[in-house]
PDB file of C-alpha atoms and ligand atoms in Angstrom:
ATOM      1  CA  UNK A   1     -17.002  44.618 -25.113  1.00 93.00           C
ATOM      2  CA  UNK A   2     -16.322  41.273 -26.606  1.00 96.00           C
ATOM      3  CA  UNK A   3     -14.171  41.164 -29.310  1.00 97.00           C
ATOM      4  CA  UNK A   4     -12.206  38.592 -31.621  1.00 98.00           C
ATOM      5  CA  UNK A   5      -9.169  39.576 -33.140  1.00 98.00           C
ATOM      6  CA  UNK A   6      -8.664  37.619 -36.473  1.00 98.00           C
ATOM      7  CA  UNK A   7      -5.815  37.421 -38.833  1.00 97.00           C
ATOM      8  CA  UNK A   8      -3.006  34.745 -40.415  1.00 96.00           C
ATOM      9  CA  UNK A   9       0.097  34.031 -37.784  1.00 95.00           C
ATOM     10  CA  UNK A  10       2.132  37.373 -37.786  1.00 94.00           C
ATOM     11  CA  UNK A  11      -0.495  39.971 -38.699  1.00 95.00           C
ATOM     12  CA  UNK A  12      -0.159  42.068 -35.663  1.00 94.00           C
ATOM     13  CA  UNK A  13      -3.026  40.472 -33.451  1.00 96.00           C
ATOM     14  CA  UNK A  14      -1.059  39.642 -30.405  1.00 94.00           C
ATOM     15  CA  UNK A  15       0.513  43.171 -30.388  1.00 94.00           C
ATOM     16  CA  UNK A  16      -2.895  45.017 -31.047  1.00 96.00           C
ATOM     17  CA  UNK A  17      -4.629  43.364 -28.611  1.00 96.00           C
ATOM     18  CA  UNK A  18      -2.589  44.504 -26.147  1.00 94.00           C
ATOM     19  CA  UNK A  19      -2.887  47.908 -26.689  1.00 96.00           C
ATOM     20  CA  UNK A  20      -6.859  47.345 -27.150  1.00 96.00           C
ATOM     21  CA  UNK A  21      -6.742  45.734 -23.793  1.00 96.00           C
ATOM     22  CA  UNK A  22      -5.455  48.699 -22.230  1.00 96.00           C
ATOM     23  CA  UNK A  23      -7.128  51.103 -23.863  1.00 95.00           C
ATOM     24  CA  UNK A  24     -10.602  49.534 -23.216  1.00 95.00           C
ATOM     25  CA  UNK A  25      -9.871  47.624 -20.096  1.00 96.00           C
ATOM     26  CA  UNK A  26     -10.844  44.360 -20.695  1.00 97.00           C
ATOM     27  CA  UNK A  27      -8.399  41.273 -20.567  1.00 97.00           C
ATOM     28  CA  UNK A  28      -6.714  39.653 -23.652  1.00 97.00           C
ATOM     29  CA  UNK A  29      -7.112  36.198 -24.096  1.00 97.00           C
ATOM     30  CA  UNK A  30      -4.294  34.557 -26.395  1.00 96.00           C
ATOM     31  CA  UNK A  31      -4.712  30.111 -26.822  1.00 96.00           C
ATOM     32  CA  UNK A  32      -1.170  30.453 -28.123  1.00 94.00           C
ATOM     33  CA  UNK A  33       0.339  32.315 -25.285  1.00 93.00           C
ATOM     34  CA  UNK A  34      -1.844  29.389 -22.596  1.00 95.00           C
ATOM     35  CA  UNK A  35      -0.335  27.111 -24.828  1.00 95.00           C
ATOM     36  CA  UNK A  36       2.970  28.076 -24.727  1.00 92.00           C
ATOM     37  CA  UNK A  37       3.219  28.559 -20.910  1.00 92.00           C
ATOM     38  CA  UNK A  38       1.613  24.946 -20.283  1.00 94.00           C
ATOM     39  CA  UNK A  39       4.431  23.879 -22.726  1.00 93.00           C
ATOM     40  CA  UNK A  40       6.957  25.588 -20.731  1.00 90.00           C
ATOM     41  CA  UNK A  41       5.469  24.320 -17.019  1.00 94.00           C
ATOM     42  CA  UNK A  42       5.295  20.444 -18.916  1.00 94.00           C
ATOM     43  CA  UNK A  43       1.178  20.689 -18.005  1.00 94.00           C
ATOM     44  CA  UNK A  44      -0.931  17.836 -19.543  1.00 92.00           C
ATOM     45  CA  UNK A  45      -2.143  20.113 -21.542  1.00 92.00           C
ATOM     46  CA  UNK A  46       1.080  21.362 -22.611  1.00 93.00           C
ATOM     47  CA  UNK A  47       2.204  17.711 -23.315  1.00 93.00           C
ATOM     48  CA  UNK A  48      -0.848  17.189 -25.382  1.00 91.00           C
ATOM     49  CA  UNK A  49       0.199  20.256 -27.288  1.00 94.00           C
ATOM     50  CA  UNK A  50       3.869  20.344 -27.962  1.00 93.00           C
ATOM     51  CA  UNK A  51       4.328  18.680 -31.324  1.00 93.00           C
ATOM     52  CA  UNK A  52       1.028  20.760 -32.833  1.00 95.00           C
ATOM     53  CA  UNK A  53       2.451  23.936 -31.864  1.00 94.00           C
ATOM     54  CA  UNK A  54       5.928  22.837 -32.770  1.00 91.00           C
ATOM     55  CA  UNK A  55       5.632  21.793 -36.171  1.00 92.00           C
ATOM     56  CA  UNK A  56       2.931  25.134 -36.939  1.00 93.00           C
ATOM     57  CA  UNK A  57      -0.361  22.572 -37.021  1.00 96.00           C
ATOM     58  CA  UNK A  58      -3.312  23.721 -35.079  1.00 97.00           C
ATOM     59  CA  UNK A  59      -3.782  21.891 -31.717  1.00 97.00           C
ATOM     60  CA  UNK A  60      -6.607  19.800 -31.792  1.00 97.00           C
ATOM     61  CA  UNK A  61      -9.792  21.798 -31.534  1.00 97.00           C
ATOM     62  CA  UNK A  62     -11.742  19.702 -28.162  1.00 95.00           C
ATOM     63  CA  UNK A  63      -8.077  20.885 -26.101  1.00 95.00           C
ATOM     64  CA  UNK A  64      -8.258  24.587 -27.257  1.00 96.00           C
ATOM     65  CA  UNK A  65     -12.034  24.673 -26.752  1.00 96.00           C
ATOM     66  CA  UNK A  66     -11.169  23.103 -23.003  1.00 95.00           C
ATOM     67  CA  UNK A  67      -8.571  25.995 -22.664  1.00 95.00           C
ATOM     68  CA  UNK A  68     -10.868  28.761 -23.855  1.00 96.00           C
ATOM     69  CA  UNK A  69     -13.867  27.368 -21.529  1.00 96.00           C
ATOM     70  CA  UNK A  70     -12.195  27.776 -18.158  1.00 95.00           C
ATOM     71  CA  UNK A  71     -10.172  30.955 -19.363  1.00 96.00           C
ATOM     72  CA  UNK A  72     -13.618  32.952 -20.233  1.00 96.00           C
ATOM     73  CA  UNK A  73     -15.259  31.655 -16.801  1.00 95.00           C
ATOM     74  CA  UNK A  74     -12.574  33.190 -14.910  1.00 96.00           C
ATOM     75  CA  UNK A  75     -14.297  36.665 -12.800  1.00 96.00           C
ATOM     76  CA  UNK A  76     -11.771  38.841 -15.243  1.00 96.00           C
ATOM     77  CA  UNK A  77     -13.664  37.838 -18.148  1.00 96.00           C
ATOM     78  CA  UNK A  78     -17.357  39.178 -17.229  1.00 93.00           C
ATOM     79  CA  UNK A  79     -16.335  42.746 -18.498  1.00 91.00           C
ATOM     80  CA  UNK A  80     -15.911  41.365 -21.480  1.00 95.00           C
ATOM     81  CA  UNK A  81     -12.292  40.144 -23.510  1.00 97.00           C
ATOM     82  CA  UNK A  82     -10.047  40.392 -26.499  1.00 98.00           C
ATOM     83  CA  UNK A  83      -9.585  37.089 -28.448  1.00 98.00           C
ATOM     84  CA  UNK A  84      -6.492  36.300 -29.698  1.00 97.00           C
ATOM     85  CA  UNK A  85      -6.088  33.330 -31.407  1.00 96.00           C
ATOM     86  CA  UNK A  86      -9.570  31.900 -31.204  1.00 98.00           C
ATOM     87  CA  UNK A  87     -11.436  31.008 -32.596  1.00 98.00           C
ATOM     88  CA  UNK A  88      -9.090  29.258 -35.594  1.00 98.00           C
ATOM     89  CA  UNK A  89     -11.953  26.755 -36.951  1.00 98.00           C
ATOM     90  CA  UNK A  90     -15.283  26.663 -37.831  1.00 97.00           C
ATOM     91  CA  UNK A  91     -16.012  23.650 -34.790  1.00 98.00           C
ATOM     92  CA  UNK A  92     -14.109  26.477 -32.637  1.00 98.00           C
ATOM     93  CA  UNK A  93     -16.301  29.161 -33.905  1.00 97.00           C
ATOM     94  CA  UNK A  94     -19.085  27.126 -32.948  1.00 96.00           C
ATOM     95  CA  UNK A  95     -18.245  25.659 -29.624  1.00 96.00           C
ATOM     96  CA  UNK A  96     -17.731  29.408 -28.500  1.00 96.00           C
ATOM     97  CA  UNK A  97     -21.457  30.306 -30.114  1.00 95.00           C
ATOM     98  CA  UNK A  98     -22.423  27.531 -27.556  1.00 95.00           C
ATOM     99  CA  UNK A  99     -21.399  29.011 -24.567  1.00 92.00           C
ATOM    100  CA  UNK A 100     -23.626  31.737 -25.422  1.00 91.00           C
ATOM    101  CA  UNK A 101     -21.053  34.422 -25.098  1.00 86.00           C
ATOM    102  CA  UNK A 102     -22.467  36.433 -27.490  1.00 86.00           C
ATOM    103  CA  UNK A 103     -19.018  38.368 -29.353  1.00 94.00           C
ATOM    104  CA  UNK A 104     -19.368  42.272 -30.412  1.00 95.00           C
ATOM    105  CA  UNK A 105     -17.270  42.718 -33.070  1.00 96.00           C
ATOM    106  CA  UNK A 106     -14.598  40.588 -35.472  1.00 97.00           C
ATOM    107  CA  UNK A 107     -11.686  42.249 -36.400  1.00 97.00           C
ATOM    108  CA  UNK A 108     -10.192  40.698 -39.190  1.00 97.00           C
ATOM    109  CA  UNK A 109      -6.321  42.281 -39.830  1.00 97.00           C
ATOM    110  CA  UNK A 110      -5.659  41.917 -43.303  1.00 96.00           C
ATOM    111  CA  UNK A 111      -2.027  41.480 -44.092  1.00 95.00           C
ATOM    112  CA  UNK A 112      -0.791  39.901 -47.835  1.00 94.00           C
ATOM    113  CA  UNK A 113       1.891  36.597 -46.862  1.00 93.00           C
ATOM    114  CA  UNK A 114       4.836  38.453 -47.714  1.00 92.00           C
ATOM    115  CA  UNK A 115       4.470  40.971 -45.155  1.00 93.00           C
ATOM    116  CA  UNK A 116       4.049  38.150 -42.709  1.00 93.00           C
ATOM    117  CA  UNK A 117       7.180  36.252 -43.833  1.00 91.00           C
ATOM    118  CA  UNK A 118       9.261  39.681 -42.945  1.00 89.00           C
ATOM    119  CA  UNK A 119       7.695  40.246 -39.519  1.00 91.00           C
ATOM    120  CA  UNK A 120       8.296  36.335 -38.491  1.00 93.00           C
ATOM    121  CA  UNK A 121      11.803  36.616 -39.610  1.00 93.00           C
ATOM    122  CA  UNK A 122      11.931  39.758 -37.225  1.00 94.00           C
ATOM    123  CA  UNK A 123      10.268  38.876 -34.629  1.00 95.00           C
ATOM    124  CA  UNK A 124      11.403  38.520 -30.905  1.00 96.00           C
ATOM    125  CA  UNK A 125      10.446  37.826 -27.558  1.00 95.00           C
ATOM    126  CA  UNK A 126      10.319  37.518 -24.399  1.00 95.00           C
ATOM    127  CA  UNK A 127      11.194  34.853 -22.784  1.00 92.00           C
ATOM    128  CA  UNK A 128      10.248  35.738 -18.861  1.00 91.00           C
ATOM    129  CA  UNK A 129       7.228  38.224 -19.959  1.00 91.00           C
ATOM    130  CA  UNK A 130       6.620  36.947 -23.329  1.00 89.00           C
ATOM    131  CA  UNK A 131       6.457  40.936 -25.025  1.00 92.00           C
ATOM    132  CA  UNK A 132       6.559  41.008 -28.348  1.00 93.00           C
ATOM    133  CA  UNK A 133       8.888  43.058 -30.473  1.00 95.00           C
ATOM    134  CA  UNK A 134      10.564  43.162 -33.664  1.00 94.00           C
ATOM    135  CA  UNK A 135      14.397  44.075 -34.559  1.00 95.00           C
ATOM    136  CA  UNK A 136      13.410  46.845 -37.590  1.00 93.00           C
ATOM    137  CA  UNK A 137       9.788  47.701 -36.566  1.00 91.00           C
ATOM    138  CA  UNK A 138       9.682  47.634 -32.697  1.00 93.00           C
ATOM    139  CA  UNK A 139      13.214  47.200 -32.002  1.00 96.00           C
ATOM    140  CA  UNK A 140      13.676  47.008 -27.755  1.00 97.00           C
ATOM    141  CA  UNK A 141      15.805  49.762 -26.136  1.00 97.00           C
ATOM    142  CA  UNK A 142      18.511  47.823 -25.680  1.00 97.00           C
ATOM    143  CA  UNK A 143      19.523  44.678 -28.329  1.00 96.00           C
ATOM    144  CA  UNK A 144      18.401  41.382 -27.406  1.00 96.00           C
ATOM    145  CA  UNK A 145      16.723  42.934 -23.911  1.00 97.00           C
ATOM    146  CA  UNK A 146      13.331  43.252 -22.621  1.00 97.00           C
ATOM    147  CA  UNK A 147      12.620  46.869 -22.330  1.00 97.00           C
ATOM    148  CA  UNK A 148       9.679  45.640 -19.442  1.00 96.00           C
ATOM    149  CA  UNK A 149      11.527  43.182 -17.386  1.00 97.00           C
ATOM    150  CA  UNK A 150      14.978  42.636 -18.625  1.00 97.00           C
ATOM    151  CA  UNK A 151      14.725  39.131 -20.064  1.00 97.00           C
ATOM    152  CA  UNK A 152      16.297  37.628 -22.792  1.00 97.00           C
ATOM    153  CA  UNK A 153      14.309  38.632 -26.295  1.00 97.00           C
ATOM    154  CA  UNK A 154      14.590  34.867 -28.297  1.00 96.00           C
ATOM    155  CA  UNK A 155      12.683  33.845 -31.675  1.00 95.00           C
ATOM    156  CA  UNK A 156       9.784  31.733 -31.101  1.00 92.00           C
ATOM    157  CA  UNK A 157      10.825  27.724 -32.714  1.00 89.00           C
ATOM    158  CA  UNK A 158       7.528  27.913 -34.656  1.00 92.00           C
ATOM    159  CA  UNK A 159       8.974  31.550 -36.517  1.00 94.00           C
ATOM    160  CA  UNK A 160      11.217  29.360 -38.563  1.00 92.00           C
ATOM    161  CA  UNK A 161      10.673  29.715 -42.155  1.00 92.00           C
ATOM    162  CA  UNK A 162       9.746  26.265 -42.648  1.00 93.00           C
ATOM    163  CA  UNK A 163       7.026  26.329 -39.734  1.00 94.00           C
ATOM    164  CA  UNK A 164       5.875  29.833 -40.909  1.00 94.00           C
ATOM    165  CA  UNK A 165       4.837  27.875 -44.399  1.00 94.00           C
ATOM    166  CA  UNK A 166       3.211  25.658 -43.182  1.00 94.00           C
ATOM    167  CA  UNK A 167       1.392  28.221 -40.644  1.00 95.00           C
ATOM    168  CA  UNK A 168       0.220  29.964 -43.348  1.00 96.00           C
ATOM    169  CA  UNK A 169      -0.830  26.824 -45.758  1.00 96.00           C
ATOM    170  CA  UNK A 170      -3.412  25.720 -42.316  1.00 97.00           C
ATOM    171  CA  UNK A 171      -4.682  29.705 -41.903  1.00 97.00           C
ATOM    172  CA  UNK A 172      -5.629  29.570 -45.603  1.00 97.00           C
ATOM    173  CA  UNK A 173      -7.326  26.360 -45.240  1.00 98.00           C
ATOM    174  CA  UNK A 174      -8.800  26.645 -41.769  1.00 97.00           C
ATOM    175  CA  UNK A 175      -8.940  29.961 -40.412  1.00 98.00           C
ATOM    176  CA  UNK A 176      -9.350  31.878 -43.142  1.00 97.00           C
ATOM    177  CA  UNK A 177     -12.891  30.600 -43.787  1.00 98.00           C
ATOM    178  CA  UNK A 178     -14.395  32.150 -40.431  1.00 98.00           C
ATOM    179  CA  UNK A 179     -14.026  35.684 -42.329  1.00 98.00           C
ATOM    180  CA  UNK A 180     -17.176  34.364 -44.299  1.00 98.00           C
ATOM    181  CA  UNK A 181     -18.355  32.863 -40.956  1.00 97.00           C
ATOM    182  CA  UNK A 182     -18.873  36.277 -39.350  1.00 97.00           C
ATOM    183  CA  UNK A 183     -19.568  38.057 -42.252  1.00 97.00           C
ATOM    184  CA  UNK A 184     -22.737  36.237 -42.751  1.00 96.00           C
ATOM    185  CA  UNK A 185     -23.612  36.984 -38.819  1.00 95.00           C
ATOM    186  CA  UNK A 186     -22.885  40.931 -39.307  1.00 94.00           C
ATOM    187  CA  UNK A 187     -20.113  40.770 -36.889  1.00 94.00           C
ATOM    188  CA  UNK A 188     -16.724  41.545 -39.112  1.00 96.00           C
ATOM    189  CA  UNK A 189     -15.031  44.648 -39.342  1.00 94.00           C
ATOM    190  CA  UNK A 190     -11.360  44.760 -41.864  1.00 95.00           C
ATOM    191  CA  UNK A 191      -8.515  46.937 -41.466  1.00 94.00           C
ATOM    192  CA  UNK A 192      -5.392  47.007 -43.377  1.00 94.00           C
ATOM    193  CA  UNK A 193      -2.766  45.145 -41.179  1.00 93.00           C
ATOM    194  CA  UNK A 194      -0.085  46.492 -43.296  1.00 93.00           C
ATOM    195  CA  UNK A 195       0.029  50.310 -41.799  1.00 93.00           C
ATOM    196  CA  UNK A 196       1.704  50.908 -38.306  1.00 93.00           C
ATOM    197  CA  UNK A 197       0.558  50.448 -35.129  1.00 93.00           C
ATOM    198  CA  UNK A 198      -0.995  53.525 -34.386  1.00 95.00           C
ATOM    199  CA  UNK A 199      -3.021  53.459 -37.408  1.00 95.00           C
ATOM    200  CA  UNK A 200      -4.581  50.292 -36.956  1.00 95.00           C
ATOM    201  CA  UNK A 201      -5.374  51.169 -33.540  1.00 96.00           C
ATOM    202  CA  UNK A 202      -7.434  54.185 -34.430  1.00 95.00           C
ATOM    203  CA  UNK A 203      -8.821  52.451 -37.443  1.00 94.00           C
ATOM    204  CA  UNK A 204     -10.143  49.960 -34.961  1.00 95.00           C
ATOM    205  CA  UNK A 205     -11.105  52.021 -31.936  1.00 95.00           C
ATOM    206  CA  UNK A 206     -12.869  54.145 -34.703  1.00 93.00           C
ATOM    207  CA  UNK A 207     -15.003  52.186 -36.378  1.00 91.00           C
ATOM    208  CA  UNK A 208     -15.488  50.598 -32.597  1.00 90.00           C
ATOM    209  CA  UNK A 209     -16.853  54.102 -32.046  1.00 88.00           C
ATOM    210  CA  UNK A 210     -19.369  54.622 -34.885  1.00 87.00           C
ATOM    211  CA  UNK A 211     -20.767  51.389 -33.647  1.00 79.00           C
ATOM    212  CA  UNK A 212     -21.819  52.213 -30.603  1.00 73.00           C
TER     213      UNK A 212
HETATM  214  P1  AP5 B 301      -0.338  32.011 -31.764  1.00 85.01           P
HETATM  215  O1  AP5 B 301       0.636  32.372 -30.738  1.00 85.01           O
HETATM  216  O2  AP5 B 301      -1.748  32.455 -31.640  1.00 85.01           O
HETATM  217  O3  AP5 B 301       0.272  32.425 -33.149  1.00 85.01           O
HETATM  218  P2  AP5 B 301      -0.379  33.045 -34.462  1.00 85.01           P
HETATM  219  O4  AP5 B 301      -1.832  33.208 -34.567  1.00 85.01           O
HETATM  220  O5  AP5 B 301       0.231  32.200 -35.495  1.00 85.01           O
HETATM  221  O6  AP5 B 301      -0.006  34.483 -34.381  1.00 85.01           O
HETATM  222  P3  AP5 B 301       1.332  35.067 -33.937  1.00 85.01           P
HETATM  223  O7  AP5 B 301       1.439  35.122 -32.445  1.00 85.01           O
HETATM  224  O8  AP5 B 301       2.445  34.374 -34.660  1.00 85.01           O
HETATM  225  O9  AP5 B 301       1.247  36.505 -34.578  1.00 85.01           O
HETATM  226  P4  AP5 B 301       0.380  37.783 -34.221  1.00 85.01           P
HETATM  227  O10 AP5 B 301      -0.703  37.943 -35.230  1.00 85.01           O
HETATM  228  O11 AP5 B 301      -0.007  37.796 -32.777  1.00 85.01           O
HETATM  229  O12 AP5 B 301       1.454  38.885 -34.532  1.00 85.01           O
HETATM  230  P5  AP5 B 301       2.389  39.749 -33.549  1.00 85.01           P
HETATM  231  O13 AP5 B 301       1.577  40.792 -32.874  1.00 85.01           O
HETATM  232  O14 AP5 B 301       3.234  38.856 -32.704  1.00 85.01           O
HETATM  233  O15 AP5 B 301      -0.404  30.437 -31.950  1.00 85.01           O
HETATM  234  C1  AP5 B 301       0.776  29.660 -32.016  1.00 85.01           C
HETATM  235  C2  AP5 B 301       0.401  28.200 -32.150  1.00 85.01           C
HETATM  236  O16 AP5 B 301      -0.423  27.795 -31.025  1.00 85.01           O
HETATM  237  C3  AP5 B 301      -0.431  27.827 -33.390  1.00 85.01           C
HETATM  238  O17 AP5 B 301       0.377  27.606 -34.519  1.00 85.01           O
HETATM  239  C4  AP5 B 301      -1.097  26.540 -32.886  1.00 85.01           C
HETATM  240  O18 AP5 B 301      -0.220  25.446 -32.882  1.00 85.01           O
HETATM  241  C5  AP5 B 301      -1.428  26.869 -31.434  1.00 85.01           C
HETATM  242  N1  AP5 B 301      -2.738  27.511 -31.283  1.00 85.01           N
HETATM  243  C6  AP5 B 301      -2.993  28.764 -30.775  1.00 85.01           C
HETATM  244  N2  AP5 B 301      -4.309  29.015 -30.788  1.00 85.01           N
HETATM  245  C7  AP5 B 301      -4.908  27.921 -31.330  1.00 85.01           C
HETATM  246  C8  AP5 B 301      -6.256  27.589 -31.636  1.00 85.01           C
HETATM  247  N3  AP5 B 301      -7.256  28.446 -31.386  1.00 85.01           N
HETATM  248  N4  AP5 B 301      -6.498  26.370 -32.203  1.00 85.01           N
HETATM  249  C9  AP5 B 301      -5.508  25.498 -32.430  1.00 85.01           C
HETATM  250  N5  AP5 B 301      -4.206  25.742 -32.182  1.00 85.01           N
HETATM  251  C10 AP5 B 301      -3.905  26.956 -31.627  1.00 85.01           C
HETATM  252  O19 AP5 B 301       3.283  40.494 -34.654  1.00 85.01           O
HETATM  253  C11 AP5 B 301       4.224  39.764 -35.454  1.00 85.01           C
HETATM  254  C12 AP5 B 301       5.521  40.591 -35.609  1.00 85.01           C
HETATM  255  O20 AP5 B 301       5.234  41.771 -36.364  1.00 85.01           O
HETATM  256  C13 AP5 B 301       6.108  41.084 -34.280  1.00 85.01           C
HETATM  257  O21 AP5 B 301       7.500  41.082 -34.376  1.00 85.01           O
HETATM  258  C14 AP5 B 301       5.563  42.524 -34.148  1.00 85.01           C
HETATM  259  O22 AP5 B 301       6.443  43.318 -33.367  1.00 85.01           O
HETATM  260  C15 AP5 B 301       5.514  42.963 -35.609  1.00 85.01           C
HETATM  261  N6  AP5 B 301       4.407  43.886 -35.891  1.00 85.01           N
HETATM  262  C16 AP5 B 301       3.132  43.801 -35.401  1.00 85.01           C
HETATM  263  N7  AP5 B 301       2.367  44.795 -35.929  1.00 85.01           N
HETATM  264  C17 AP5 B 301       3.171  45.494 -36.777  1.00 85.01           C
HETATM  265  C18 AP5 B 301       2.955  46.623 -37.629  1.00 85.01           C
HETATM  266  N8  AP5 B 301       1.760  47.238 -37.731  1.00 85.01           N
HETATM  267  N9  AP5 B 301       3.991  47.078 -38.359  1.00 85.01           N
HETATM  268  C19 AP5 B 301       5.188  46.473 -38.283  1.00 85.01           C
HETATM  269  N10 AP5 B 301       5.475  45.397 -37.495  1.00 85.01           N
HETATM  270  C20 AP5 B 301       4.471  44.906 -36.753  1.00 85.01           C
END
């Protein structure tokens, strides 16, 4: 199963992919989370990337395309993959077309901006295992602690309120056209981003299912 999990910053696709990756055994791949760990070892790559991801603009698309080719070539990819974060562009879009990986299924998480705005304002994580959780929704265990591994639970510098603007202005200009993208190719499948958890998981997994 290949899949691509779509949506503006905040809509739940980093959380629901990892649930979908356990539940179908397949690897997620998230550009933001490769990103942010070459930003945090000082990589070339991370250099190259800092004051995109910093300042909410999209890194450009021929280093994220780089990223994404030697991530899918790795032997944990040939089962297939969640995509999470990627493609963000139509040239993206394209470039993976090119490698001939031919995606399954879409998923585009529909969420209104509001929504988002709350769940960036809430959101932590971690900063040794990078989970993901969020004080009223998915509040941890214990405050401020990693209910996996113990580390510190910080807000990401790009969840700023300023940052999250602009976030959202670049997924309305740039992203947000790939929904037509796929569309046209047969491949999308919505669900409402604004239920919990659970129920976009079985929305997903369901019509998943009936596609088969
Ligand atoms: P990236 O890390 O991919 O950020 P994003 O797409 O902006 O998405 P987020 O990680 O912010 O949100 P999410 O949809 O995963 O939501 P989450 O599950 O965390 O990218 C960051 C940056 O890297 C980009 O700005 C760019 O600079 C660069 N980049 C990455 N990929 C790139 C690419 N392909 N091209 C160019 N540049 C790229 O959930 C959000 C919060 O809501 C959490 O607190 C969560 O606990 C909570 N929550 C989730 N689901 C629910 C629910 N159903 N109900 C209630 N709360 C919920």
């Amino acid at each position: 199963m290949k899949l691509i999990l779509l949506g503006a910053p905040g809509a739940g696709k980093g959380t629901l992919a990892e649930i979908l990756a356990a539940r179908l055994n397949i690897p997620t791949v998230s550009t933001g989370n490769i990103i942010r760990e070459a930003l945090s070892k000082g990589t070339e790559t991370g250099l190259k990337a800092k004051a995109f991801i910093e300042s909410g603009k999209l890194v450009p698309d021929d280093v994220v395309i780089g990223i994404i080719k030697e991530r899918l070539s790795q032997p944990d990819c040939m089962r297939g993959f969640i995509l999470d974060g990627f493609p963000r562009t139509i040239p993206q879009a394209d470039a993976l077309d090119e490698l001939g990986l031919n995606v399954d299924f879409v998923v585009n998480i529909e969420i209104s901006d509001e929504a988002i705005i709350g769940r960036m304002a809430g959101r932590r994580v971690c900063k040794e295992c990078s989970a993901t959780y969020h004080i009223k929704n998915i509040p941890p265990k214990m405050e401020g602690i990693c209910d996996h591994c113990s580390g510190s639970l910080i807000s990401r510098k790009d969840d700023d309120p300023n940052t999250v603007k602009e976030r959202l202005k670049i997924y309305h200009e740039q992203t947000e056209p790939l929904i037509d993208y796929y569309y046209i190719k047969g491949r999308l499948i919505t669900v409402d981003g604004n239920v919990s958890i659970d129920e976009s998981i079985n929305a997903i997994l369901g019509v998943l299912e009936e596609k088969e």
